JSON list of C-alpha atoms and ligand atoms in Angstrom, two decimals:
[
{"chain": "A", "resi": 141, "resn": "MET", "atom": "CA", "xyz": [-19.07, 31.66, -42.96]},
{"chain": "A", "resi": 142, "resn": "ALA", "atom": "CA", "xyz": [-16.36, 33.85, -41.56]},
{"chain": "A", "resi": 143, "resn": "ILE", "atom": "CA", "xyz": [-12.60, 33.99, -41.49]},
{"chain": "A", "resi": 144, "resn": "ARG", "atom": "CA", "xyz": [-11.42, 33.59, -37.92]},
{"chain": "A", "resi": 145, "resn": "GLU", "atom": "CA", "xyz": [-8.23, 34.88, -36.35]},
{"chain": "A", "resi": 146, "resn": "ILE", "atom": "CA", "xyz": [-5.46, 32.30, -36.07]},
{"chain": "A", "resi": 147, "resn": "VAL", "atom": "CA", "xyz": [-3.91, 31.80, -32.63]},
{"chain": "A", "resi": 148, "resn": "ARG", "atom": "CA", "xyz": [-0.13, 32.23, -32.81]},
{"chain": "A", "resi": 149, "resn": "HIS", "atom": "CA", "xyz": [2.36, 29.82, -31.29]},
{"chain": "A", "resi": 150, "resn": "THR", "atom": "CA", "xyz": [3.55, 32.55, -28.93]},
{"chain": "A", "resi": 151, "resn": "ASP", "atom": "CA", "xyz": [0.08, 32.59, -27.32]},
{"chain": "A", "resi": 152, "resn": "SER", "atom": "CA", "xyz": [-0.15, 30.09, -24.42]},
{"chain": "A", "resi": 153, "resn": "PHE", "atom": "CA", "xyz": [-3.70, 29.19, -25.55]},
{"chain": "A", "resi": 154, "resn": "ILE", "atom": "CA", "xyz": [-2.21, 27.07, -28.35]},
{"chain": "A", "resi": 155, "resn": "ARG", "atom": "CA", "xyz": [-0.73, 24.78, -25.66]},
{"chain": "A", "resi": 156, "resn": "LYS", "atom": "CA", "xyz": [-4.12, 23.91, -24.15]},
{"chain": "A", "resi": 157, "resn": "LYS", "atom": "CA", "xyz": [-5.58, 20.42, -24.50]},
{"chain": "A", "resi": 158, "resn": "SER", "atom": "CA", "xyz": [-8.78, 20.29, -26.56]},
{"chain": "A", "resi": 159, "resn": "LYS", "atom": "CA", "xyz": [-11.90, 18.53, -25.27]},
{"chain": "A", "resi": 160, "resn": "PRO", "atom": "CA", "xyz": [-14.02, 15.91, -27.04]},
{"chain": "A", "resi": 161, "resn": "VAL", "atom": "CA", "xyz": [-16.97, 17.13, -29.09]},
{"chain": "A", "resi": 162, "resn": "LYS", "atom": "CA", "xyz": [-20.21, 15.94, -27.48]},
{"chain": "A", "resi": 163, "resn": "VAL", "atom": "CA", "xyz": [-22.85, 17.54, -29.68]},
{"chain": "A", "resi": 164, "resn": "PHE", "atom": "CA", "xyz": [-22.76, 17.42, -33.49]},
{"chain": "A", "resi": 165, "resn": "ASP", "atom": "CA", "xyz": [-24.93, 20.45, -34.09]},
{"chain": "A", "resi": 166, "resn": "GLU", "atom": "CA", "xyz": [-25.09, 23.63, -36.18]},
{"chain": "A", "resi": 167, "resn": "LYS", "atom": "CA", "xyz": [-22.58, 25.29, -33.90]},
{"chain": "A", "resi": 168, "resn": "LEU", "atom": "CA", "xyz": [-20.00, 22.62, -34.75]},
{"chain": "A", "resi": 169, "resn": "TRP", "atom": "CA", "xyz": [-20.81, 22.90, -38.47]},
{"chain": "A", "resi": 170, "resn": "GLU", "atom": "CA", "xyz": [-20.38, 26.66, -38.35]},
{"chain": "A", "resi": 171, "resn": "LEU", "atom": "CA", "xyz": [-17.00, 26.19, -36.65]},
{"chain": "A", "resi": 172, "resn": "LEU", "atom": "CA", "xyz": [-15.92, 23.70, -39.33]},
{"chain": "A", "resi": 173, "resn": "ASP", "atom": "CA", "xyz": [-17.16, 25.95, -42.16]},
{"chain": "A", "resi": 174, "resn": "ASP", "atom": "CA", "xyz": [-15.23, 28.87, -40.69]},
{"chain": "A", "resi": 175, "resn": "MET", "atom": "CA", "xyz": [-12.14, 26.68, -40.34]},
{"chain": "A", "resi": 176, "resn": "TRP", "atom": "CA", "xyz": [-12.32, 25.80, -44.07]},
{"chain": "A", "resi": 177, "resn": "GLU", "atom": "CA", "xyz": [-12.64, 29.43, -45.02]},
{"chain": "A", "resi": 178, "resn": "THR", "atom": "CA", "xyz": [-9.82, 30.46, -42.68]},
{"chain": "A", "resi": 179, "resn": "MET", "atom": "CA", "xyz": [-7.50, 27.70, -43.87]},
{"chain": "A", "resi": 180, "resn": "GLU", "atom": "CA", "xyz": [-8.15, 28.27, -47.55]},
{"chain": "A", "resi": 181, "resn": "GLU", "atom": "CA", "xyz": [-7.57, 32.00, -47.24]},
{"chain": "A", "resi": 182, "resn": "ARG", "atom": "CA", "xyz": [-4.11, 31.20, -45.87]},
{"chain": "A", "resi": 183, "resn": "ALA", "atom": "CA", "xyz": [-3.50, 28.33, -48.33]},
{"chain": "A", "resi": 184, "resn": "GLY", "atom": "CA", "xyz": [-2.89, 25.86, -45.51]},
{"chain": "A", "resi": 185, "resn": "ALA", "atom": "CA", "xyz": [-3.09, 22.07, -45.73]},
{"chain": "A", "resi": 186, "resn": "GLY", "atom": "CA", "xyz": [-4.54, 21.53, -42.28]},
{"chain": "A", "resi": 187, "resn": "LEU", "atom": "CA", "xyz": [-6.11, 23.44, -39.40]},
{"chain": "A", "resi": 188, "resn": "SER", "atom": "CA", "xyz": [-7.22, 22.47, -35.90]},
{"chain": "A", "resi": 189, "resn": "ALA", "atom": "CA", "xyz": [-10.03, 24.09, -33.90]},
{"chain": "A", "resi": 190, "resn": "VAL", "atom": "CA", "xyz": [-7.60, 25.24, -31.20]},
{"chain": "A", "resi": 191, "resn": "GLN", "atom": "CA", "xyz": [-5.90, 27.35, -33.89]},
{"chain": "A", "resi": 192, "resn": "VAL", "atom": "CA", "xyz": [-9.06, 29.44, -34.21]},
{"chain": "A", "resi": 193, "resn": "GLY", "atom": "CA", "xyz": [-9.48, 29.63, -30.44]},
{"chain": "A", "resi": 194, "resn": "VAL", "atom": "CA", "xyz": [-11.88, 26.73, -29.86]},
{"chain": "A", "resi": 195, "resn": "LEU", "atom": "CA", "xyz": [-10.79, 23.85, -27.59]},
{"chain": "A", "resi": 196, "resn": "LYS", "atom": "CA", "xyz": [-12.65, 21.10, -29.42]},
{"chain": "A", "resi": 197, "resn": "ARG", "atom": "CA", "xyz": [-11.05, 17.92, -30.73]},
{"chain": "A", "resi": 198, "resn": "ALA", "atom": "CA", "xyz": [-11.59, 18.69, -34.40]},
{"chain": "A", "resi": 199, "resn": "PHE", "atom": "CA", "xyz": [-9.34, 19.32, -37.37]},
{"chain": "A", "resi": 200, "resn": "ILE", "atom": "CA", "xyz": [-9.55, 19.56, -41.14]},
{"chain": "A", "resi": 201, "resn": "ILE", "atom": "CA", "xyz": [-7.08, 18.65, -43.85]},
{"chain": "A", "resi": 202, "resn": "ASN", "atom": "CA", "xyz": [-6.92, 19.37, -47.57]},
{"chain": "A", "resi": 203, "resn": "ILE", "atom": "CA", "xyz": [-4.33, 17.30, -49.41]},
{"chain": "A", "resi": 204, "resn": "ASN", "atom": "CA", "xyz": [-4.52, 17.34, -53.22]},
{"chain": "A", "resi": 205, "resn": "ASN", "atom": "CA", "xyz": [-8.14, 18.49, -52.94]},
{"chain": "A", "resi": 206, "resn": "MET", "atom": "CA", "xyz": [-9.03, 15.60, -50.65]},
{"chain": "A", "resi": 207, "resn": "ARG", "atom": "CA", "xyz": [-10.92, 17.53, -47.99]},
{"chain": "A", "resi": 208, "resn": "ILE", "atom": "CA", "xyz": [-11.63, 15.68, -44.76]},
{"chain": "A", "resi": 209, "resn": "GLU", "atom": "CA", "xyz": [-12.99, 16.69, -41.36]},
{"chain": "A", "resi": 210, "resn": "PHE", "atom": "CA", "xyz": [-11.93, 14.72, -38.27]},
{"chain": "A", "resi": 211, "resn": "ILE", "atom": "CA", "xyz": [-13.88, 15.03, -35.03]},
{"chain": "A", "resi": 212, "resn": "ASN", "atom": "CA", "xyz": [-12.70, 13.24, -31.84]},
{"chain": "A", "resi": 213, "resn": "PRO", "atom": "CA", "xyz": [-9.94, 11.44, -33.75]},
{"chain": "A", "resi": 214, "resn": "THR", "atom": "CA", "xyz": [-7.94, 8.49, -32.40]},
{"chain": "A", "resi": 215, "resn": "ILE", "atom": "CA", "xyz": [-4.79, 7.21, -34.07]},
{"chain": "A", "resi": 216, "resn": "LEU", "atom": "CA", "xyz": [-5.21, 3.43, -34.09]},
{"chain": "A", "resi": 217, "resn": "HIS", "atom": "CA", "xyz": [-2.06, 2.25, -35.80]},
{"chain": "A", "resi": 218, "resn": "THR", "atom": "CA", "xyz": [1.15, 3.63, -37.25]},
{"chain": "A", "resi": 219, "resn": "SER", "atom": "CA", "xyz": [4.02, 2.11, -39.20]},
{"chain": "A", "resi": 220, "resn": "GLY", "atom": "CA", "xyz": [7.28, 3.20, -40.79]},
{"chain": "A", "resi": 221, "resn": "LYS", "atom": "CA", "xyz": [9.04, 6.55, -40.59]},
{"chain": "A", "resi": 222, "resn": "GLN", "atom": "CA", "xyz": [9.30, 9.59, -42.82]},
{"chain": "A", "resi": 223, "resn": "TYR", "atom": "CA", "xyz": [10.92, 13.01, -42.57]},
{"chain": "A", "resi": 224, "resn": "LYS", "atom": "CA", "xyz": [9.30, 15.98, -44.28]},
{"chain": "A", "resi": 225, "resn": "LYS", "atom": "CA", "xyz": [9.64, 19.70, -43.68]},
{"chain": "A", "resi": 226, "resn": "GLU", "atom": "CA", "xyz": [6.62, 21.01, -41.82]},
{"chain": "A", "resi": 227, "resn": "GLY", "atom": "CA", "xyz": [5.20, 24.44, -41.26]},
{"chain": "A", "resi": 228, "resn": "CYS", "atom": "CA", "xyz": [2.10, 25.67, -39.45]},
{"chain": "A", "resi": 229, "resn": "LEU", "atom": "CA", "xyz": [-0.40, 28.50, -39.85]},
{"chain": "A", "resi": 230, "resn": "SER", "atom": "CA", "xyz": [0.20, 29.33, -36.16]},
{"chain": "A", "resi": 231, "resn": "VAL", "atom": "CA", "xyz": [3.98, 29.50, -36.67]},
{"chain": "A", "resi": 232, "resn": "THR", "atom": "CA", "xyz": [4.65, 32.20, -39.23]},
{"chain": "A", "resi": 233, "resn": "ASP", "atom": "CA", "xyz": [7.98, 33.65, -38.12]},
{"chain": "A", "resi": 234, "resn": "LEU", "atom": "CA", "xyz": [10.04, 30.47, -37.82]},
{"chain": "A", "resi": 235, "resn": "PRO", "atom": "CA", "xyz": [11.44, 28.32, -40.64]},
{"chain": "A", "resi": 236, "resn": "PHE", "atom": "CA", "xyz": [9.88, 25.06, -41.77]},
{"chain": "A", "resi": 237, "resn": "GLY", "atom": "CA", "xyz": [11.60, 22.08, -40.21]},
{"chain": "A", "resi": 238, "resn": "TYR", "atom": "CA", "xyz": [11.98, 18.33, -40.38]},
{"chain": "A", "resi": 239, "resn": "VAL", "atom": "CA", "xyz": [9.85, 16.18, -38.09]},
{"chain": "A", "resi": 240, "resn": "GLU", "atom": "CA", "xyz": [9.86, 12.38, -37.76]},
{"chain": "A", "resi": 241, "resn": "ARG", "atom": "CA", "xyz": [6.40, 11.02, -38.51]},
{"chain": "A", "resi": 242, "resn": "PRO", "atom": "CA", "xyz": [5.04, 7.56, -39.23]},
{"chain": "A", "resi": 243, "resn": "LYS", "atom": "CA", "xyz": [4.93, 6.71, -42.93]},
{"chain": "A", "resi": 244, "resn": "LYS", "atom": "CA", "xyz": [1.47, 5.22, -42.59]},
{"chain": "A", "resi": 245, "resn": "VAL", "atom": "CA", "xyz": [-1.33, 6.00, -40.15]},
{"chain": "A", "resi": 246, "resn": "THR", "atom": "CA", "xyz": [-4.72, 4.46, -39.47]},
{"chain": "A", "resi": 247, "resn": "ILE", "atom": "CA", "xyz": [-7.04, 6.91, -37.77]},
{"chain": "A", "resi": 248, "resn": "SER", "atom": "CA", "xyz": [-10.58, 6.61, -36.47]},
{"chain": "A", "resi": 249, "resn": "ALA", "atom": "CA", "xyz": [-12.75, 9.73, -36.23]},
{"chain": "A", "resi": 250, "resn": "TYR", "atom": "CA", "xyz": [-16.28, 11.08, -36.60]},
{"chain": "A", "resi": 251, "resn": "ASP", "atom": "CA", "xyz": [-17.61, 13.25, -39.39]},
{"chain": "A", "resi": 252, "resn": "ARG", "atom": "CA", "xyz": [-19.66, 16.39, -38.72]},
{"chain": "A", "resi": 253, "resn": "TYR", "atom": "CA", "xyz": [-22.87, 14.36, -38.45]},
{"chain": "A", "resi": 254, "resn": "GLY", "atom": "CA", "xyz": [-21.47, 12.00, -35.80]},
{"chain": "A", "resi": 255, "resn": "ASN", "atom": "CA", "xyz": [-20.76, 9.05, -38.10]},
{"chain": "A", "resi": 256, "resn": "MET", "atom": "CA", "xyz": [-17.60, 7.15, -37.27]},
{"chain": "A", "resi": 257, "resn": "PHE", "atom": "CA", "xyz": [-15.08, 6.31, -40.01]},
{"chain": "A", "resi": 258, "resn": "ASN", "atom": "CA", "xyz": [-11.62, 4.79, -40.28]},
{"chain": "A", "resi": 259, "resn": "LEU", "atom": "CA", "xyz": [-8.98, 6.06, -42.68]},
{"chain": "A", "resi": 260, "resn": "THR", "atom": "CA", "xyz": [-5.57, 4.66, -43.54]},
{"chain": "A", "resi": 261, "resn": "CYS", "atom": "CA", "xyz": [-3.26, 7.20, -45.15]},
{"chain": "A", "resi": 262, "resn": "GLU", "atom": "CA", "xyz": [0.41, 7.63, -45.92]},
{"chain": "A", "resi": 263, "resn": "ASP", "atom": "CA", "xyz": [3.02, 10.16, -47.03]},
{"chain": "A", "resi": 264, "resn": "TRP", "atom": "CA", "xyz": [1.85, 13.81, -46.83]},
{"chain": "A", "resi": 265, "resn": "THR", "atom": "CA", "xyz": [-1.63, 12.90, -45.65]},
{"chain": "A", "resi": 266, "resn": "ALA", "atom": "CA", "xyz": [-0.16, 10.92, -42.74]},
{"chain": "A", "resi": 267, "resn": "VAL", "atom": "CA", "xyz": [2.12, 13.85, -41.87]},
{"chain": "A", "resi": 268, "resn": "CYS", "atom": "CA", "xyz": [-0.80, 16.24, -41.93]},
{"chain": "A", "resi": 269, "resn": "VAL", "atom": "CA", "xyz": [-3.03, 13.99, -39.82]},
{"chain": "A", "resi": 270, "resn": "CYS", "atom": "CA", "xyz": [-0.29, 13.58, -37.18]},
{"chain": "A", "resi": 271, "resn": "HIS", "atom": "CA", "xyz": [0.55, 17.30, -37.17]},
{"chain": "A", "resi": 272, "resn": "GLU", "atom": "CA", "xyz": [-3.10, 18.31, -36.69]},
{"chain": "A", "resi": 273, "resn": "ASN", "atom": "CA", "xyz": [-3.77, 15.56, -34.15]},
{"chain": "A", "resi": 274, "resn": "ASP", "atom": "CA", "xyz": [-0.82, 16.88, -32.10]},
{"chain": "A", "resi": 275, "resn": "HIS", "atom": "CA", "xyz": [-2.49, 20.32, -32.00]},
{"chain": "A", "resi": 276, "resn": "LEU", "atom": "CA", "xyz": [-5.38, 18.77, -30.05]},
{"chain": "A", "resi": 277, "resn": "ASP", "atom": "CA", "xyz": [-2.91, 18.04, -27.25]},
{"chain": "A", "resi": 278, "resn": "GLY", "atom": "CA", "xyz": [-1.14, 21.39, -27.47]},
{"chain": "A", "resi": 279, "resn": "ILE", "atom": "CA", "xyz": [1.86, 19.98, -29.33]},
{"chain": "A", "resi": 280, "resn": "LEU", "atom": "CA", "xyz": [3.51, 21.92, -32.17]},
{"chain": "A", "resi": 281, "resn": "TYR", "atom": "CA", "xyz": [5.91, 20.74, -34.87]},
{"chain": "A", "resi": 282, "resn": "ILE", "atom": "CA", "xyz": [8.56, 23.06, -33.45]},
{"chain": "A", "resi": 283, "resn": "ASP", "atom": "CA", "xyz": [8.62, 20.80, -30.35]},
{"chain": "A", "resi": 284, "resn": "LYS", "atom": "CA", "xyz": [9.63, 17.85, -32.51]},
{"chain": "A", "resi": 285, "resn": "LEU", "atom": "CA", "xyz": [12.23, 19.26, -34.89]},
{"chain": "A", "resi": 286, "resn": "CYS", "atom": "CA", "xyz": [14.91, 16.75, -35.79]},
{"chain": "A", "resi": 287, "resn": "THR", "atom": "CA", "xyz": [17.79, 16.06, -38.12]},
{"chain": "A", "resi": 288, "resn": "PRO", "atom": "CA", "xyz": [16.72, 13.27, -40.47]},
{"chain": "A", "resi": 289, "resn": "PRO", "atom": "CA", "xyz": [19.00, 10.27, -40.92]},
{"chain": "A", "resi": 290, "resn": "LYS", "atom": "CA", "xyz": [21.18, 10.57, -44.02]},
{"chain": "A", "resi": 291, "resn": "GLY", "atom": "CA", "xyz": [19.22, 9.97, -47.23]},
{"chain": "A", "resi": 292, "resn": "MET", "atom": "CA", "xyz": [15.84, 10.12, -45.42]},
{"chain": "A", "resi": 293, "resn": "GLU", "atom": "CA", "xyz": [15.19, 13.85, -45.99]},
{"chain": "A", "resi": 294, "resn": "GLU", "atom": "CA", "xyz": [12.30, 14.54, -48.33]},
{"chain": "A", "resi": 295, "resn": "ASP", "atom": "CA", "xyz": [12.02, 18.00, -49.82]},
{"chain": "A", "resi": 296, "resn": "ASP", "atom": "CA", "xyz": [8.86, 17.78, -51.90]},
{"chain": "B", "resi": 205, "resn": "NI", "atom": "NI1", "xyz": [-0.13, 23.41, -37.35]}
]
């Protein structure tokens, strides 16, 4: 495993659209292993392949020690709204900021062996899934900053 360099938001590469993973082989596993090591070194909650310079539709999240890998994800259903302050390992010189996200998300994806799974998540996990999924299309949280409606701000 190796720690990889994180692509900064000022680099136009971060805006590129990632491509579907076609082969679930050792090369993909090595990428995912390196992503875990890179993310954990920086104490992040999520990391997408594009952030380590690889345009593959893959991301990882670690919320309360629930560690999940998502390959070729598709968001199937969303409901509700929430407003939490987000940050990003690619955005280190700008403040965290509020983004509107669905409260609950159902996502379909593949694991590293090519097995499909569905996951329904809410709260922080839903935020994280949406944030990382956006990276696969070159979208950053700083594109979506908003002022939450009164009483809807969450600062946890
Ligand atoms: Ni990010």
